[in-house]
């Protein structure tokens, strides 16, 4: 009735591409200069799960995951910074309940809590220069990066009905 599992994953991409300056020409607009950024990253994930069968129709799942990510660029022309969040780590806990109410109806509900800490390169903060509307520069303290620090609570639920072999109807939601 109890199934335990654990996983560890290590991925690294070390991009050693040489960084160069390029002149871009846009038809009907002024040319601009751009620099390619040789983006590299390392991601380490550790995960542990426990699944327990309460009965033949009910199951409960508990999971924990830790993820660490580091991002960098080497040899960028002019020493430019290429990543707004050089590193972050996140801990996530998940609890799910699944009920097979009948042979054709299944219900599930769950909760996820995650806490992510992150380093942030301040040069990528809100733009307060010539174009304040870019990057939400007109919003004090706003950071526009998807890897910024956060705490998250997610509640989810769903119901599936297999009306026939060819038709499956489901309703799912997350908050």
Tab-separated table of C-alpha atoms in Angstrom:
chain	number	residue	atom	x	y	z
A	1	UNK	CA	0.000	0.000	0.000
A	2	UNK	CA	2.999	2.321	0.381
A	3	UNK	CA	5.298	3.288	-2.458
A	4	UNK	CA	8.396	5.417	-1.836
A	5	UNK	CA	10.570	6.963	-4.507
A	6	UNK	CA	13.529	9.311	-4.720
A	7	UNK	CA	15.288	11.002	-7.610
A	8	UNK	CA	18.362	13.127	-8.184
A	9	UNK	CA	19.088	15.044	-11.367
A	10	UNK	CA	22.144	17.071	-12.371
A	11	UNK	CA	22.201	19.049	-15.633
A	12	UNK	CA	24.854	21.462	-16.819
A	13	UNK	CA	25.231	23.426	-20.017
A	14	UNK	CA	28.593	25.165	-20.288
A	15	UNK	CA	28.283	27.394	-23.355
A	16	UNK	CA	31.750	28.357	-24.565
A	17	UNK	CA	30.560	30.197	-27.668
A	18	UNK	CA	32.538	33.358	-28.332
A	19	UNK	CA	30.595	36.575	-27.748
A	20	UNK	CA	30.535	39.035	-30.672
A	21	UNK	CA	29.024	42.375	-31.616
A	22	UNK	CA	26.575	42.361	-34.544
A	23	UNK	CA	25.008	45.171	-36.559
A	24	UNK	CA	21.316	44.432	-37.176
A	25	UNK	CA	19.538	46.096	-40.075
A	26	UNK	CA	15.770	46.386	-39.875
A	27	UNK	CA	13.920	47.260	-43.065
A	28	UNK	CA	12.279	50.657	-42.634
A	29	UNK	CA	13.957	51.369	-39.282
A	30	UNK	CA	17.337	52.429	-37.898
A	31	UNK	CA	20.023	49.750	-37.515
A	32	UNK	CA	21.093	48.754	-34.035
A	33	UNK	CA	24.028	46.946	-32.473
A	34	UNK	CA	23.514	43.699	-30.591
A	35	UNK	CA	25.705	41.282	-28.657
A	36	UNK	CA	25.220	37.513	-28.479
A	37	UNK	CA	25.291	36.173	-24.933
A	38	UNK	CA	26.742	32.672	-24.376
A	39	UNK	CA	24.280	31.584	-21.655
A	40	UNK	CA	25.279	28.697	-19.358
A	41	UNK	CA	23.430	27.058	-16.488
A	42	UNK	CA	23.611	24.299	-13.900
A	43	UNK	CA	20.497	22.744	-12.375
A	44	UNK	CA	20.425	20.280	-9.473
A	45	UNK	CA	17.150	18.657	-8.390
A	46	UNK	CA	16.465	16.256	-5.525
A	47	UNK	CA	13.018	14.775	-5.023
A	48	UNK	CA	11.324	12.353	-2.603
A	49	UNK	CA	7.753	11.042	-2.909
A	50	UNK	CA	5.459	8.850	-0.852
A	51	UNK	CA	2.237	7.401	-2.248
A	52	UNK	CA	-0.138	5.612	0.098
A	53	UNK	CA	-3.235	3.678	-0.959
A	54	UNK	CA	-5.941	4.244	1.665
A	55	UNK	CA	-8.290	1.830	-0.113
A	56	UNK	CA	-8.783	0.448	-3.608
A	57	UNK	CA	-10.470	3.756	-4.558
A	58	UNK	CA	-8.474	6.313	-2.510
A	59	UNK	CA	-4.841	7.387	-2.696
A	60	UNK	CA	-2.787	10.095	-1.041
A	61	UNK	CA	0.511	11.531	-2.301
A	62	UNK	CA	3.143	13.526	-0.414
A	63	UNK	CA	6.162	14.957	-2.216
A	64	UNK	CA	9.171	17.139	-1.479
A	65	UNK	CA	11.481	18.708	-4.058
A	66	UNK	CA	14.583	20.889	-3.796
A	67	UNK	CA	15.942	22.650	-6.858
A	68	UNK	CA	19.112	24.738	-7.196
A	69	UNK	CA	19.923	26.667	-10.381
A	70	UNK	CA	22.996	28.711	-11.266
A	71	UNK	CA	23.213	30.832	-14.461
A	72	UNK	CA	26.192	32.624	-16.005
A	73	UNK	CA	27.844	33.874	-19.194
A	74	UNK	CA	31.564	33.702	-19.884
A	75	UNK	CA	33.581	36.001	-22.123
A	76	UNK	CA	30.800	38.460	-22.971
A	77	UNK	CA	31.971	41.407	-25.076
A	78	UNK	CA	32.454	44.453	-22.859
A	79	UNK	CA	31.975	42.382	-19.673
A	80	UNK	CA	28.181	42.651	-19.909
A	81	UNK	CA	25.996	40.828	-17.350
A	82	UNK	CA	23.688	38.391	-19.141
A	83	UNK	CA	21.499	37.015	-16.345
A	84	UNK	CA	19.240	38.898	-13.967
A	85	UNK	CA	19.112	36.032	-11.454
A	86	UNK	CA	22.561	34.389	-11.218
A	87	UNK	CA	21.277	31.712	-8.824
A	88	UNK	CA	18.163	30.601	-7.021
A	89	UNK	CA	17.053	27.676	-4.888
A	90	UNK	CA	13.521	26.455	-4.268
A	91	UNK	CA	11.881	24.066	-1.822
A	92	UNK	CA	8.478	22.643	-2.694
A	93	UNK	CA	6.049	20.432	-0.726
A	94	UNK	CA	2.998	18.856	-2.368
A	95	UNK	CA	0.019	16.969	-0.927
A	96	UNK	CA	-2.595	15.336	-3.207
A	97	UNK	CA	-5.697	13.235	-2.616
A	98	UNK	CA	-7.332	11.116	-5.345
A	99	UNK	CA	-10.722	9.394	-5.128
A	100	UNK	CA	-12.211	7.102	-7.741
A	101	UNK	CA	-15.876	7.670	-6.860
A	102	UNK	CA	-17.077	5.146	-9.448
A	103	UNK	CA	-15.734	3.333	-12.491
A	104	UNK	CA	-16.320	6.483	-14.563
A	105	UNK	CA	-15.815	9.374	-12.100
A	106	UNK	CA	-12.542	10.449	-10.484
A	107	UNK	CA	-11.927	13.364	-8.115
A	108	UNK	CA	-8.618	14.877	-7.004
A	109	UNK	CA	-7.596	17.735	-4.717
A	110	UNK	CA	-4.235	19.044	-3.621
A	111	UNK	CA	-2.079	21.745	-2.095
A	112	UNK	CA	1.413	22.938	-3.049
A	113	UNK	CA	3.691	25.189	-1.005
A	114	UNK	CA	6.930	26.490	-2.491
A	115	UNK	CA	9.533	28.949	-1.283
A	116	UNK	CA	12.171	30.248	-3.685
A	117	UNK	CA	15.149	32.371	-2.700
A	118	UNK	CA	17.147	34.191	-5.367
A	119	UNK	CA	20.108	36.440	-5.948
A	120	UNK	CA	19.192	39.362	-8.185
A	121	UNK	CA	21.547	41.448	-10.357
A	122	UNK	CA	20.325	44.978	-9.651
A	123	UNK	CA	21.187	46.218	-13.138
A	124	UNK	CA	18.046	44.378	-14.269
A	125	UNK	CA	15.746	46.277	-11.894
A	126	UNK	CA	12.962	48.570	-12.972
A	127	UNK	CA	13.951	50.975	-15.733
A	128	UNK	CA	13.970	54.543	-14.436
A	129	UNK	CA	15.842	56.112	-17.330
A	130	UNK	CA	14.787	57.503	-20.663
A	131	UNK	CA	11.857	55.073	-21.172
A	132	UNK	CA	10.218	54.661	-17.737
A	133	UNK	CA	7.327	52.583	-19.131
A	134	UNK	CA	9.702	49.776	-20.187
A	135	UNK	CA	10.183	46.875	-17.756
A	136	UNK	CA	7.546	48.414	-15.477
A	137	UNK	CA	9.995	51.197	-14.590
A	138	UNK	CA	7.057	53.337	-13.518
A	139	UNK	CA	6.248	50.804	-10.745
A	140	UNK	CA	8.564	51.308	-7.776
A	141	UNK	CA	10.355	48.110	-6.763
A	142	UNK	CA	8.928	45.980	-9.582
A	143	UNK	CA	11.229	43.229	-10.837
A	144	UNK	CA	10.265	41.654	-14.111
A	145	UNK	CA	12.177	38.397	-13.923
A	146	UNK	CA	10.517	34.990	-13.693
A	147	UNK	CA	13.221	33.577	-11.400
A	148	UNK	CA	12.920	36.201	-8.650
A	149	UNK	CA	12.339	35.169	-5.003
A	150	UNK	CA	8.772	34.204	-4.088
A	151	UNK	CA	6.562	32.212	-1.741
A	152	UNK	CA	3.687	30.385	-3.396
A	153	UNK	CA	0.548	28.608	-2.163
A	154	UNK	CA	-1.489	26.647	-4.721
A	155	UNK	CA	-4.800	24.884	-4.151
A	156	UNK	CA	-6.024	22.637	-6.941
A	157	UNK	CA	-8.979	20.360	-7.550
A	158	UNK	CA	-10.515	18.475	-10.424
A	159	UNK	CA	-13.145	16.004	-11.456
A	160	UNK	CA	-13.126	13.693	-14.501
A	161	UNK	CA	-16.034	11.790	-15.953
A	162	UNK	CA	-15.488	9.183	-18.624
A	163	UNK	CA	-18.871	9.303	-20.325
A	164	UNK	CA	-17.895	6.637	-22.885
A	165	UNK	CA	-14.793	5.036	-24.363
A	166	UNK	CA	-14.556	7.967	-26.794
A	167	UNK	CA	-15.609	10.851	-24.510
A	168	UNK	CA	-13.902	12.082	-21.346
A	169	UNK	CA	-15.105	15.292	-19.667
A	170	UNK	CA	-13.059	17.052	-17.008
A	171	UNK	CA	-13.157	20.192	-14.925
A	172	UNK	CA	-9.970	21.339	-13.205
A	173	UNK	CA	-9.012	24.480	-11.317
A	174	UNK	CA	-6.060	26.038	-9.532
A	175	UNK	CA	-5.936	29.001	-7.181
